[in-house]
C-alpha positions as protocol buffer text, in pm:
chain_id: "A"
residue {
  index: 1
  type: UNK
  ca { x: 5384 y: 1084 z: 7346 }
}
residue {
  index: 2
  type: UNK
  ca { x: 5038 y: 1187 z: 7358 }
}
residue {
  index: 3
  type: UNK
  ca { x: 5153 y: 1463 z: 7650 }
}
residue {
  index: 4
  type: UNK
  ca { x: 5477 y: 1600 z: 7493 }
}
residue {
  index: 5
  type: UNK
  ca { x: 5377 y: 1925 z: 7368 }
}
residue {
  index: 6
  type: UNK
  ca { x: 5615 y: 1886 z: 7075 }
}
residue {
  index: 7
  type: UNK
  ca { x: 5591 y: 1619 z: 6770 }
}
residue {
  index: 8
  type: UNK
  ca { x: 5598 y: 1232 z: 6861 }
}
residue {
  index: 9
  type: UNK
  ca { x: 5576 y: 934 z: 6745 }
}
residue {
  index: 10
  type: UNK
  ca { x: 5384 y: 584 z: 6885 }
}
residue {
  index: 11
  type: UNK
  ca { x: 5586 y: 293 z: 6677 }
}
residue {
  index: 12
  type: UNK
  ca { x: 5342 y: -15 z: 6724 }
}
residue {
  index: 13
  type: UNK
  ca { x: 5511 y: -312 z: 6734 }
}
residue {
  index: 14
  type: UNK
  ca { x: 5467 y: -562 z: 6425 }
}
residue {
  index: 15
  type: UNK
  ca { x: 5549 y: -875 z: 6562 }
}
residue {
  index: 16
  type: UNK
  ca { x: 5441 y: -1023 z: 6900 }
}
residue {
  index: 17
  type: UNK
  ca { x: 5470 y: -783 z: 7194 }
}
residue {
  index: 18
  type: UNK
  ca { x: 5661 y: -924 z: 7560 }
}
residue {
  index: 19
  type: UNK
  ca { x: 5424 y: -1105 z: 7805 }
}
residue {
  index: 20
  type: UNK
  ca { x: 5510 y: -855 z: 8031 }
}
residue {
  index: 21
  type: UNK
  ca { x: 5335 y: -539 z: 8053 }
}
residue {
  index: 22
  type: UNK
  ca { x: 5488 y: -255 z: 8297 }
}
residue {
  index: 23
  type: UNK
  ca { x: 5197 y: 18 z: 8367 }
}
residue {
  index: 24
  type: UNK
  ca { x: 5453 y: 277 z: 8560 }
}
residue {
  index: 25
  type: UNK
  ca { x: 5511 y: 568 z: 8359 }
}
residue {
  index: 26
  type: UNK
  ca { x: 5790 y: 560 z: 8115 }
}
residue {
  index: 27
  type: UNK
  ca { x: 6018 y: 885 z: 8120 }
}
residue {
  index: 28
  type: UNK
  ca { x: 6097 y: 1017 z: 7782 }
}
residue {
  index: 29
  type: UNK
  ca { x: 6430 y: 928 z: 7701 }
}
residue {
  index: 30
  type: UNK
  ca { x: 6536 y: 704 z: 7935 }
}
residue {
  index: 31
  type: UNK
  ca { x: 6612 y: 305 z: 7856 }
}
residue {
  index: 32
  type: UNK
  ca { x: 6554 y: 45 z: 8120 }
}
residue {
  index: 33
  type: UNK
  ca { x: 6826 y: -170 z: 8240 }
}
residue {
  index: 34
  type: UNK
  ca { x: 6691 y: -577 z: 8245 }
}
residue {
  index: 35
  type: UNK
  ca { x: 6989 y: -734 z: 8391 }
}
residue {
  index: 36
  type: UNK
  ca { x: 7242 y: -504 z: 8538 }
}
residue {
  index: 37
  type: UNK
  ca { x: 7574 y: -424 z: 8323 }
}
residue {
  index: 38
  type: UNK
  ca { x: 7855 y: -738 z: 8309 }
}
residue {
  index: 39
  type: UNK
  ca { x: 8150 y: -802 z: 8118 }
}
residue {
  index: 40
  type: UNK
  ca { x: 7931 y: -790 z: 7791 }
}
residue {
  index: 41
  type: UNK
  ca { x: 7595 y: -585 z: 7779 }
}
residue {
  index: 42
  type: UNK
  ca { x: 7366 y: -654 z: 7532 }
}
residue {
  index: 43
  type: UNK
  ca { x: 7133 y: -318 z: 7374 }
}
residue {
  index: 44
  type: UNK
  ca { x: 6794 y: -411 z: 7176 }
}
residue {
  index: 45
  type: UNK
  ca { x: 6512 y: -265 z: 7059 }
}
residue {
  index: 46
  type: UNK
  ca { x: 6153 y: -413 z: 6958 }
}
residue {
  index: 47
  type: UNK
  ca { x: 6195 y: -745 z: 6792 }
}
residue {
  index: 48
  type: UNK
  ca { x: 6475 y: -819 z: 6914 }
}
residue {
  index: 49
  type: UNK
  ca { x: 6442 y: -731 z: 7284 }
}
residue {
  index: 50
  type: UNK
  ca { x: 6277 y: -1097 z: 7319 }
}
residue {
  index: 51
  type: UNK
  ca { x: 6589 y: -1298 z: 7200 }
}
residue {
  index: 52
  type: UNK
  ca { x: 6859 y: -1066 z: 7332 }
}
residue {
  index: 53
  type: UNK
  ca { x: 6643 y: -1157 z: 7615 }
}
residue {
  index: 54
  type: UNK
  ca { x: 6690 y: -1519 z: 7619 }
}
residue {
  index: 55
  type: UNK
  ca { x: 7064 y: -1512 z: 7540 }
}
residue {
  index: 56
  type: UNK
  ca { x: 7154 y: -1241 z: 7835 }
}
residue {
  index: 57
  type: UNK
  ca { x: 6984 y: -1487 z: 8037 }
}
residue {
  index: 58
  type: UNK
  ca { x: 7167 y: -1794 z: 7937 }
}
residue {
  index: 59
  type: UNK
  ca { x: 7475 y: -1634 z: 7894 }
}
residue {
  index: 60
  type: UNK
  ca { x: 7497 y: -1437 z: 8194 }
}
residue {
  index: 61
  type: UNK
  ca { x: 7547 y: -1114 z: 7994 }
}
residue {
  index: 62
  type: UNK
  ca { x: 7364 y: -746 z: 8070 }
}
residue {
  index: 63
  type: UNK
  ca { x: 7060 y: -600 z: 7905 }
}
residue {
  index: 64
  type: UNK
  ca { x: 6924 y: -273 z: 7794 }
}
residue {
  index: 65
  type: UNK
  ca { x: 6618 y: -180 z: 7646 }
}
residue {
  index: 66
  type: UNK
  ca { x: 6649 y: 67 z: 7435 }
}
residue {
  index: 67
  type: UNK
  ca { x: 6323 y: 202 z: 7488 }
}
residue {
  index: 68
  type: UNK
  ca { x: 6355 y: 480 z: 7293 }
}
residue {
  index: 69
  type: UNK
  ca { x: 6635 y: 575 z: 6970 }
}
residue {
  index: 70
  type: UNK
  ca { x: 6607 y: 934 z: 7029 }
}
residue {
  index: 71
  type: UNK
  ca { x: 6760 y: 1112 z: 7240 }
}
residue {
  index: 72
  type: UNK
  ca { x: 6986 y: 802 z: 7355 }
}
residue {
  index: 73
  type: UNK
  ca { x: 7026 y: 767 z: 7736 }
}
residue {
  index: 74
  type: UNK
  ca { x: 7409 y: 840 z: 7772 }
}
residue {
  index: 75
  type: UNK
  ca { x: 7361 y: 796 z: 8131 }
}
residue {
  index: 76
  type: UNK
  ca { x: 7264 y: 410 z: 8102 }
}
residue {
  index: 77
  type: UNK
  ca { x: 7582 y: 424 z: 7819 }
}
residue {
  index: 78
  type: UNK
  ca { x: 7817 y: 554 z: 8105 }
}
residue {
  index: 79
  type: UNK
  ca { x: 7670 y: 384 z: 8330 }
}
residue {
  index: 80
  type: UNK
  ca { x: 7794 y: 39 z: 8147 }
}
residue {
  index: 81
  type: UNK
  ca { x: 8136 y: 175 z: 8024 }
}
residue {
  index: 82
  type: UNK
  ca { x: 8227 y: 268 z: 8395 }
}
residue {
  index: 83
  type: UNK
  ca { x: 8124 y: -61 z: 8513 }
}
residue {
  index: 84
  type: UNK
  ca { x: 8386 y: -177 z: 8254 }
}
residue {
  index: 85
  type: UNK
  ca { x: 8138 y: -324 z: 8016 }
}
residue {
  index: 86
  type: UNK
  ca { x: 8195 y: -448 z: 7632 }
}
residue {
  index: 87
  type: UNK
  ca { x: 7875 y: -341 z: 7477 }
}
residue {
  index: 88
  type: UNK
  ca { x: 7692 y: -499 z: 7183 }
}
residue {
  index: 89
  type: UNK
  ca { x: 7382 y: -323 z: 7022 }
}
residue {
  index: 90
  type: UNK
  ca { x: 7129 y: -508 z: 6824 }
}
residue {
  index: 91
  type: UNK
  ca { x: 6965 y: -298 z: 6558 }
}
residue {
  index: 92
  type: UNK
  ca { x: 6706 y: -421 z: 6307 }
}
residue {
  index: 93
  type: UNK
  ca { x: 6786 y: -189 z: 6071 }
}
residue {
  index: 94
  type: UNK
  ca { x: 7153 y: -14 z: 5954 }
}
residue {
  index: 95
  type: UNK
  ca { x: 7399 y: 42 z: 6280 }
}
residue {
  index: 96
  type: UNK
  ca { x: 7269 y: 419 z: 6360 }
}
residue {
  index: 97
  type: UNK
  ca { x: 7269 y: 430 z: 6757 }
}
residue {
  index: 98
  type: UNK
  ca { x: 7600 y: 201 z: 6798 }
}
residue {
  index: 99
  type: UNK
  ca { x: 7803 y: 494 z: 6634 }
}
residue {
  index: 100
  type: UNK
  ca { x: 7669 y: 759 z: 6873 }
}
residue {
  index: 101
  type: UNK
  ca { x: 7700 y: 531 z: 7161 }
}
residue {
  index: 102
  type: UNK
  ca { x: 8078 y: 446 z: 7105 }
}
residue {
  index: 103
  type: UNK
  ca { x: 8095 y: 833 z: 7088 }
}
residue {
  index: 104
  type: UNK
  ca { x: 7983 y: 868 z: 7421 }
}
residue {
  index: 105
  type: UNK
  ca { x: 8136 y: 530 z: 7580 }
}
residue {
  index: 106
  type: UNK
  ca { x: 8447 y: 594 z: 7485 }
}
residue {
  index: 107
  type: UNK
  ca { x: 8739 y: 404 z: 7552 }
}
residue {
  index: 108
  type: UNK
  ca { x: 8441 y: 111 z: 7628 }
}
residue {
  index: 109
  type: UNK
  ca { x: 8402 y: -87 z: 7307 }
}
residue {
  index: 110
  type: UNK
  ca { x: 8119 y: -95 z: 7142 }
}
residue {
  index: 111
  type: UNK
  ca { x: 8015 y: -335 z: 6895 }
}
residue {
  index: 112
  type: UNK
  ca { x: 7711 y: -391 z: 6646 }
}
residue {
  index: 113
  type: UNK
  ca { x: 7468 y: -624 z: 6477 }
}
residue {
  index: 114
  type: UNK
  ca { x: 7306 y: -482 z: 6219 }
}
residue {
  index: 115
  type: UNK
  ca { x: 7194 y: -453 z: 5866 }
}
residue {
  index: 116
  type: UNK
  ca { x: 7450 y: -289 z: 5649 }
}
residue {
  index: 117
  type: UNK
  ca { x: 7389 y: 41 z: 5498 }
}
residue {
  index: 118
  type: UNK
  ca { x: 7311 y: -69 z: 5113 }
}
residue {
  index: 119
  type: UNK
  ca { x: 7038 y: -229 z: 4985 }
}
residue {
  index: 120
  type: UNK
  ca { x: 6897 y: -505 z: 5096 }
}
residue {
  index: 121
  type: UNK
  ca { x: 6757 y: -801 z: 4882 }
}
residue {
  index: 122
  type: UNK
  ca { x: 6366 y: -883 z: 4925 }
}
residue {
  index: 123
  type: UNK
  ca { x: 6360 y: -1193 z: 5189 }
}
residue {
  index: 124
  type: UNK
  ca { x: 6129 y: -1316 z: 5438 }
}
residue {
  index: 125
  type: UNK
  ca { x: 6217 y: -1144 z: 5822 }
}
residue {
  index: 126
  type: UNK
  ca { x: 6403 y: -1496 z: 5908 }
}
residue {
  index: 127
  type: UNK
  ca { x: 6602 y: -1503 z: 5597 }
}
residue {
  index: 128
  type: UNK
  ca { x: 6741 y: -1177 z: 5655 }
}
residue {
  index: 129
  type: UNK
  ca { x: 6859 y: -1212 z: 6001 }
}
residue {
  index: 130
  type: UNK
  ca { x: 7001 y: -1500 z: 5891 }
}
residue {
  index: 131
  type: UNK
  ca { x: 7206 y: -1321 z: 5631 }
}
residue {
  index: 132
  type: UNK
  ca { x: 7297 y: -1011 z: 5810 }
}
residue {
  index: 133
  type: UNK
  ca { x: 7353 y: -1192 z: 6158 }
}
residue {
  index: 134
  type: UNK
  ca { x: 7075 y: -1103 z: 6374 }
}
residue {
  index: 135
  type: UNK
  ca { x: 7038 y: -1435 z: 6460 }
}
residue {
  index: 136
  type: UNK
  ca { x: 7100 y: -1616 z: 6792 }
}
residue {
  index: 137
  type: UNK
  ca { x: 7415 y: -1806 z: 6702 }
}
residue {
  index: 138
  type: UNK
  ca { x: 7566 y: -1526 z: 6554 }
}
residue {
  index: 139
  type: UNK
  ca { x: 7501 y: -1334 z: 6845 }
}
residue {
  index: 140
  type: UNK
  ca { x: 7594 y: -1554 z: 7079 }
}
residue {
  index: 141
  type: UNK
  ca { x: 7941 y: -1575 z: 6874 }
}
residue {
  index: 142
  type: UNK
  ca { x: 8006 y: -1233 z: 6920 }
}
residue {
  index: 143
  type: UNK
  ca { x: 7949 y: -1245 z: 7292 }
}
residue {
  index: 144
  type: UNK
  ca { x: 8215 y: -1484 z: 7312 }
}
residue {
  index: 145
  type: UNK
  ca { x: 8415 y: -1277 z: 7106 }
}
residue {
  index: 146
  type: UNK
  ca { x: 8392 y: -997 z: 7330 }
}
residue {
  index: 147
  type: UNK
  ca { x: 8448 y: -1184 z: 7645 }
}
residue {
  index: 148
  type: UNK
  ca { x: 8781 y: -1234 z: 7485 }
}
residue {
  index: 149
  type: UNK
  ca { x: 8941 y: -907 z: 7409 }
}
């Protein structure tokens, strides 16, 4: 960011970052793929990277990181949707990238967990995902879900 000569932003993380630490330049724009694309693929961002994670690992699902929420990589989205991949996007925050990506994966379904666009009752960071299912059981239900259709 500190090298684009346009205006950037450096989002530091809140929570606890990833043990691992990749040095190798990051190209602007572009999301990394974890765990290449499968019948479900699983998109997250910052605090939720860690337990989308954990689940694409135990249930043999893809993962993206979604390094970066603007521009979106619609290469990585292709990418998945040709490789016949259901995609579900965890957002910690209202469902703002899962609309553009359906736009650009379509016919590939595209699903997402997020917060809903209203206001949101004061809670503690567990209690919320809790109520607006960002939570690893809910998650993990709507992999199976997905594996389904």
């Amino acid at each position: 960011a500190l090298d684009r000569k346009e205006p950037s932003v450096i989002r530091y993380n809140r929570g606890t970052l990833p043990d691992r630490i990749d040095e190798s330049p990051i190209e602007f724009g572009k999301w990394e793929i974890m765990l290449p694309p499968q019948k479900v693929t699983l998109f997250a961002t910052g605090t939720l990277l860690p337990m989308a994670e954990k689940i694409a690992e135990e249930y043999h699902t893809g993962l993206v990181s979604m390094r970066f929420l603007k521009p979106i990589d619609r290469q990585i989205i292709s990418q998945c949707a040709e490789a016949g991949s259901k995609m579900l996007v965890l957002e910690e925050n209202i469902a703002a990238i899962a609309p553009l990506m359906a736009m650009y994966a379509n016919p590939a379904v595209v699903r997402s967990a997020a917060i809903p666009n209203m206001p949101v009752s004061h809670a503690t960071v567990d209690q919320q995902r809790k109520r607006y299912g960002l939570t690893e059981d809910h998650i993990v239900q709507m992999i199976k879900e997905l594996e389904e259709m």
